[in-house]
């Protein structure tokens, strides 16, 4: 694939490949944050990239009457979004100083390697166009290095309070892979709706004899409260992925940050009665769902016991 550019090919034996994508499933910086943490902790080196130009939309058509919700303290207002704001969402970033163009930056699709840990890392923007060709590039990496396991880590906004452990859900490319995820206290996704690129890639992983896991961690959805990086879910994603891959990385710094986030949110509960009530209702729903899941596991265990 001409879009795939490999700078080097370090020797590795059937390495694993961890994927991250911005956009569709990177809420709370869980997807790209996981690969970034692995990259730093394992001192991974950049070995290649996928040229983004054939895969990204750089301009959105102007829609009639777009609106956005703007929060000012506890007051929310609706205002029109200008055509320039909307068109600028996907355009490359530039820097111009005193009339001279100093920088023009497109999105990045970068491939890293940590040979000592037998691990490849990819972080990029989910392709807007030509999914088949983008998947071909990744599958070329799989074939070139003899990858046997692909792991995507992402996130989704859900009815989970910050006072509870973020749930993790998985989808897999083969039924036999579910046992491994079950052992890591991960449930399985039940979903029907718009698909992402990762789901498409799962359907094609077997073409190169690779197994693929998609791990999705819940992040809290609090209206009018922006949390760009939700570290508790990031820690959960890293933990499950590390166990799945059999590697060890230090997350002590992230855990300290996660605790600081929980502490601040606890303070907000004390300051805002509506927020406190929202968290209480989410806790009730979370606990009820957890109990139902436990009851289902017990039922299956009982049904599996042969009568004496």
Short mmCIF file of C-alpha atoms in Angstrom, two decimals:
data_model
loop_
_atom_site.label_atom_id
_atom_site.label_comp_id
_atom_site.label_asym_id
_atom_site.label_seq_id
_atom_site.Cartn_x
_atom_site.Cartn_y
_atom_site.Cartn_z
CA UNK A 1 0.00 0.00 0.00
CA UNK A 2 1.55 3.30 -1.09
CA UNK A 3 -0.10 5.18 1.80
CA UNK A 4 1.78 3.01 4.32
CA UNK A 5 5.33 4.24 4.84
CA UNK A 6 7.61 2.05 6.97
CA UNK A 7 10.90 3.65 8.01
CA UNK A 8 12.31 0.54 9.68
CA UNK A 9 11.35 -3.04 10.45
CA UNK A 10 12.75 -4.07 13.83
CA UNK A 11 12.92 -7.81 14.40
CA UNK A 12 10.01 -9.07 16.52
CA UNK A 13 8.38 -12.47 16.83
CA UNK A 14 4.58 -12.48 16.37
CA UNK A 15 4.16 -9.13 18.12
CA UNK A 16 0.85 -7.73 19.30
CA UNK A 17 -0.60 -4.51 17.86
CA UNK A 18 -2.48 -1.96 19.97
CA UNK A 19 -4.67 0.55 18.12
CA UNK A 20 -5.98 3.98 19.09
CA UNK A 21 -8.20 6.33 17.12
CA UNK A 22 -9.36 9.87 17.77
CA UNK A 23 -13.00 10.73 17.27
CA UNK A 24 -15.74 8.12 17.47
CA UNK A 25 -14.53 6.27 20.58
CA UNK A 26 -11.91 8.50 22.22
CA UNK A 27 -14.05 10.21 24.85
CA UNK A 28 -12.10 11.10 27.96
CA UNK A 29 -8.86 10.57 25.98
CA UNK A 30 -9.06 6.83 26.73
CA UNK A 31 -8.11 5.48 23.30
CA UNK A 32 -5.23 7.77 22.33
CA UNK A 33 -4.23 8.10 26.00
CA UNK A 34 -3.73 4.34 26.30
CA UNK A 35 -1.37 4.12 23.33
CA UNK A 36 0.43 7.30 24.42
CA UNK A 37 1.01 5.81 27.89
CA UNK A 38 2.35 2.56 26.43
CA UNK A 39 4.58 4.56 24.08
CA UNK A 40 6.12 6.59 26.90
CA UNK A 41 6.47 3.77 29.41
CA UNK A 42 7.96 1.30 26.92
CA UNK A 43 10.14 3.89 25.15
CA UNK A 44 8.63 2.90 21.80
CA UNK A 45 10.25 4.29 18.65
CA UNK A 46 8.43 5.61 15.60
CA UNK A 47 8.84 3.26 12.65
CA UNK A 48 6.24 4.48 10.18
CA UNK A 49 2.99 6.21 9.36
CA UNK A 50 -0.08 6.09 7.13
CA UNK A 51 -0.47 9.15 4.90
CA UNK A 52 -3.78 10.77 6.00
CA UNK A 53 -4.55 12.65 2.78
CA UNK A 54 -6.63 9.93 1.12
CA UNK A 55 -8.63 9.18 4.25
CA UNK A 56 -9.73 12.51 5.76
CA UNK A 57 -12.47 15.00 4.92
CA UNK A 58 -11.00 18.50 5.25
CA UNK A 59 -14.17 20.51 4.73
CA UNK A 60 -17.77 20.15 5.91
CA UNK A 61 -20.65 21.53 3.82
CA UNK A 62 -22.51 24.32 5.59
CA UNK A 63 -25.76 23.09 7.11
CA UNK A 64 -28.78 25.34 7.49
CA UNK A 65 -29.50 26.67 10.95
CA UNK A 66 -26.83 24.86 13.03
CA UNK A 67 -26.98 25.54 16.76
CA UNK A 68 -24.83 24.81 19.77
CA UNK A 69 -25.41 24.82 23.52
CA UNK A 70 -23.24 27.27 25.44
CA UNK A 71 -22.88 27.03 29.22
CA UNK A 72 -22.18 30.12 31.32
CA UNK A 73 -22.07 29.05 34.91
CA UNK A 74 -25.44 27.45 35.57
CA UNK A 75 -27.14 29.19 32.64
CA UNK A 76 -27.34 27.45 29.25
CA UNK A 77 -28.15 29.34 26.07
CA UNK A 78 -28.53 28.28 22.44
CA UNK A 79 -26.80 30.23 19.70
CA UNK A 80 -26.16 29.79 16.01
CA UNK A 81 -22.89 28.27 14.82
CA UNK A 82 -21.23 30.28 12.08
CA UNK A 83 -20.27 28.66 8.81
CA UNK A 84 -16.62 29.41 9.53
CA UNK A 85 -16.77 27.57 12.87
CA UNK A 86 -18.36 24.54 11.28
CA UNK A 87 -16.02 24.47 8.29
CA UNK A 88 -12.99 24.73 10.57
CA UNK A 89 -13.73 21.57 12.53
CA UNK A 90 -11.84 19.24 10.20
CA UNK A 91 -9.33 21.52 8.51
CA UNK A 92 -5.56 21.17 9.07
CA UNK A 93 -3.91 23.52 11.58
CA UNK A 94 -1.66 26.31 10.38
CA UNK A 95 0.54 28.98 11.94
CA UNK A 96 1.27 32.26 10.13
CA UNK A 97 3.67 34.83 11.60
CA UNK A 98 4.03 38.32 10.12
CA UNK A 99 2.53 37.10 6.86
CA UNK A 100 4.82 34.07 6.55
CA UNK A 101 3.38 30.56 6.69
CA UNK A 102 5.41 28.81 9.38
CA UNK A 103 3.45 25.60 9.87
CA UNK A 104 0.77 23.47 8.25
CA UNK A 105 -0.15 20.33 10.18
CA UNK A 106 -2.41 17.52 9.05
CA UNK A 107 -3.70 14.70 11.24
CA UNK A 108 -1.18 11.99 12.11
CA UNK A 109 -1.38 8.22 11.76
CA UNK A 110 1.78 6.98 13.47
CA UNK A 111 3.20 3.48 14.01
CA UNK A 112 5.58 2.76 16.89
CA UNK A 113 7.51 -0.31 17.99
CA UNK A 114 8.71 -1.52 21.39
CA UNK A 115 10.85 -4.50 20.31
CA UNK A 116 11.85 -5.58 23.82
CA UNK A 117 8.17 -5.95 24.72
CA UNK A 118 7.26 -7.42 21.34
CA UNK A 119 4.66 -4.72 20.84
CA UNK A 120 3.52 -2.45 18.01
CA UNK A 121 1.48 0.70 18.69
CA UNK A 122 -0.64 2.68 16.26
CA UNK A 123 -2.36 5.99 16.96
CA UNK A 124 -4.29 7.93 14.36
CA UNK A 125 -7.53 9.53 13.30
CA UNK A 126 -10.39 7.24 12.42
CA UNK A 127 -10.63 7.37 8.61
CA UNK A 128 -13.53 9.37 7.21
CA UNK A 129 -13.15 7.83 3.75
CA UNK A 130 -11.94 4.64 2.09
CA UNK A 131 -12.20 2.28 5.06
CA UNK A 132 -11.14 -0.68 2.94
CA UNK A 133 -7.87 0.93 1.86
CA UNK A 134 -7.09 2.13 5.39
CA UNK A 135 -7.72 -1.36 6.73
CA UNK A 136 -5.46 -2.72 3.98
CA UNK A 137 -2.65 -0.52 5.33
CA UNK A 138 -3.07 -1.85 8.86
CA UNK A 139 -3.37 -5.43 7.64
CA UNK A 140 -0.15 -4.91 5.69
CA UNK A 141 1.52 -4.07 9.01
CA UNK A 142 -0.01 -7.24 10.47
CA UNK A 143 1.40 -9.37 7.66
CA UNK A 144 4.81 -7.67 7.55
CA UNK A 145 5.49 -8.22 11.25
CA UNK A 146 3.55 -11.45 11.73
CA UNK A 147 1.09 -9.90 14.18
CA UNK A 148 -1.23 -12.47 15.76
CA UNK A 149 -3.15 -10.28 18.24
CA UNK A 150 -4.73 -6.87 17.61
CA UNK A 151 -6.21 -4.87 20.50
CA UNK A 152 -8.22 -1.68 20.23
CA UNK A 153 -8.92 0.33 23.39
CA UNK A 154 -11.64 2.99 23.33
CA UNK A 155 -14.43 4.52 25.34
CA UNK A 156 -18.09 5.46 25.22
CA UNK A 157 -20.16 7.89 27.27
CA UNK A 158 -22.53 5.96 29.51
CA UNK A 159 -24.72 6.14 32.60
CA UNK A 160 -21.85 5.41 34.96
CA UNK A 161 -21.12 7.64 37.98
CA UNK A 162 -17.59 8.66 38.91
CA UNK A 163 -18.12 6.98 42.28
CA UNK A 164 -18.10 3.52 40.69
CA UNK A 165 -15.53 1.51 38.74
CA UNK A 166 -15.82 2.15 34.99
CA UNK A 167 -17.30 -0.85 33.20
CA UNK A 168 -15.48 -2.47 30.30
CA UNK A 169 -17.13 -4.19 27.33
CA UNK A 170 -15.61 -6.17 24.52
CA UNK A 171 -16.27 -7.49 21.06
CA UNK A 172 -14.03 -10.08 19.43
CA UNK A 173 -13.27 -11.54 16.02
CA UNK A 174 -13.77 -15.19 17.04
CA UNK A 175 -16.08 -16.84 19.62
CA UNK A 176 -13.11 -18.62 21.21
CA UNK A 177 -11.64 -15.28 22.33
CA UNK A 178 -14.50 -14.53 24.72
CA UNK A 179 -13.13 -16.79 27.45
CA UNK A 180 -9.97 -14.69 27.71
CA UNK A 181 -11.95 -11.47 28.11
CA UNK A 182 -14.29 -13.04 30.67
CA UNK A 183 -11.30 -13.89 32.84
CA UNK A 184 -10.45 -10.16 32.95
CA UNK A 185 -13.89 -9.17 34.30
CA UNK A 186 -15.00 -7.73 30.98
CA UNK A 187 -18.57 -8.12 29.73
CA UNK A 188 -19.59 -8.41 26.08
CA UNK A 189 -21.16 -5.71 23.97
CA UNK A 190 -24.80 -5.83 22.86
CA UNK A 191 -25.25 -3.04 20.36
CA UNK A 192 -27.07 -2.22 17.17
CA UNK A 193 -26.58 1.09 15.40
CA UNK A 194 -23.98 3.12 13.47
CA UNK A 195 -20.70 1.23 13.13
CA UNK A 196 -17.18 2.52 13.55
CA UNK A 197 -14.03 1.66 11.64
CA UNK A 198 -12.86 -0.69 14.41
CA UNK A 199 -15.91 -2.92 13.91
CA UNK A 200 -15.11 -3.08 10.21
CA UNK A 201 -11.50 -4.00 10.97
CA UNK A 202 -12.65 -6.82 13.26
CA UNK A 203 -14.54 -8.37 10.35
CA UNK A 204 -11.32 -8.40 8.32
CA UNK A 205 -8.75 -9.41 10.95
CA UNK A 206 -8.96 -13.10 10.06
CA UNK A 207 -7.70 -12.33 6.53
CA UNK A 208 -4.16 -12.23 7.97
CA UNK A 209 -4.73 -14.92 10.62
CA UNK A 210 -4.92 -12.35 13.42
CA UNK A 211 -7.24 -12.31 16.42
CA UNK A 212 -8.76 -8.96 17.31
CA UNK A 213 -10.23 -7.60 20.53
CA UNK A 214 -12.13 -4.32 20.83
CA UNK A 215 -12.17 -3.10 24.42
CA UNK A 216 -14.52 -0.22 25.26
CA UNK A 217 -14.52 1.45 28.69
CA UNK A 218 -17.41 3.55 30.00
CA UNK A 219 -16.88 7.21 30.87
CA UNK A 220 -19.41 9.34 32.79
CA UNK A 221 -21.72 11.56 30.77
CA UNK A 222 -22.45 14.64 32.85
CA UNK A 223 -24.44 17.32 30.96
CA UNK A 224 -22.73 20.73 30.90
CA UNK A 225 -19.63 19.31 32.64
CA UNK A 226 -16.64 18.82 30.36
CA UNK A 227 -13.95 16.31 31.38
CA UNK A 228 -11.45 16.21 28.48
CA UNK A 229 -9.39 13.40 30.04
CA UNK A 230 -11.21 11.01 32.35
CA UNK A 231 -8.23 9.25 33.92
CA UNK A 232 -10.14 6.57 35.92
CA UNK A 233 -11.39 5.05 32.65
CA UNK A 234 -7.96 5.48 31.06
CA UNK A 235 -6.42 3.49 33.93
CA UNK A 236 -9.05 0.76 33.51
CA UNK A 237 -8.36 0.48 29.79
CA UNK A 238 -4.60 0.30 30.29
CA UNK A 239 -5.00 -2.29 33.05
CA UNK A 240 -7.16 -4.66 31.00
CA UNK A 241 -5.05 -4.26 27.86
CA UNK A 242 -1.85 -4.90 29.83
CA UNK A 243 -3.23 -8.11 31.31
CA UNK A 244 -4.53 -9.24 27.95
CA UNK A 245 -1.13 -8.68 26.33
CA UNK A 246 0.96 -9.92 29.24
CA UNK A 247 2.96 -6.70 29.65
CA UNK A 248 3.55 -4.45 32.65
CA UNK A 249 3.50 -0.65 32.71
CA UNK A 250 3.53 1.76 35.64
CA UNK A 251 0.23 3.58 36.14
CA UNK A 252 0.91 5.08 39.58
CA UNK A 253 0.98 8.63 38.24
CA UNK A 254 -2.28 8.13 36.37
CA UNK A 255 -3.90 6.66 39.47
CA UNK A 256 -2.97 9.77 41.45
CA UNK A 257 -4.56 11.93 38.78
CA UNK A 258 -7.65 9.71 38.76
CA UNK A 259 -8.03 10.17 42.50
CA UNK A 260 -7.68 13.94 42.12
CA UNK A 261 -10.48 13.95 39.53
CA UNK A 262 -12.77 11.93 41.82
CA UNK A 263 -11.99 14.29 44.71
CA UNK A 264 -12.88 17.35 42.64
CA UNK A 265 -16.12 15.76 41.45
CA UNK A 266 -16.97 14.93 45.07
CA UNK A 267 -16.47 18.60 45.92
CA UNK A 268 -18.82 19.56 43.09
CA UNK A 269 -21.45 17.22 44.53
CA UNK A 270 -21.22 19.13 47.79
CA UNK A 271 -21.58 22.45 45.99
CA UNK A 272 -24.38 21.55 43.56
CA UNK A 273 -27.54 19.76 44.72
CA UNK A 274 -28.71 18.92 41.17
CA UNK A 275 -25.37 17.31 40.36
CA UNK A 276 -25.47 15.38 43.64
CA UNK A 277 -28.94 14.07 42.81
CA UNK A 278 -27.85 13.06 39.31
CA UNK A 279 -24.93 11.07 40.72
CA UNK A 280 -27.23 9.37 43.24
CA UNK A 281 -29.61 8.24 40.48
CA UNK A 282 -26.72 6.98 38.36
CA UNK A 283 -25.42 5.02 41.35
CA UNK A 284 -28.80 3.36 41.82
CA UNK A 285 -28.98 2.39 38.14
CA UNK A 286 -25.36 1.16 38.11
CA UNK A 287 -25.84 -0.97 41.24
CA UNK A 288 -29.08 -2.46 39.91
CA UNK A 289 -27.40 -3.39 36.63
CA UNK A 290 -24.43 -4.89 38.47
CA UNK A 291 -26.76 -7.00 40.63
CA UNK A 292 -28.65 -8.21 37.54
CA UNK A 293 -25.35 -9.18 35.92
CA UNK A 294 -24.28 -11.09 39.05
CA UNK A 295 -27.63 -12.88 39.17
CA UNK A 296 -27.24 -13.89 35.51
CA UNK A 297 -23.76 -15.32 36.16
CA UNK A 298 -25.10 -17.29 39.15
CA UNK A 299 -27.99 -18.62 37.07
CA UNK A 300 -25.62 -19.84 34.39
CA UNK A 301 -23.44 -21.53 37.00
CA UNK A 302 -26.42 -23.28 38.55
CA UNK A 303 -27.76 -24.34 35.15
CA UNK A 304 -24.37 -25.79 34.34
CA UNK A 305 -24.29 -28.07 37.38
CA UNK A 306 -25.41 -31.60 36.55
CA UNK A 307 -28.17 -32.92 38.87
CA UNK A 308 -27.03 -35.65 41.25
#
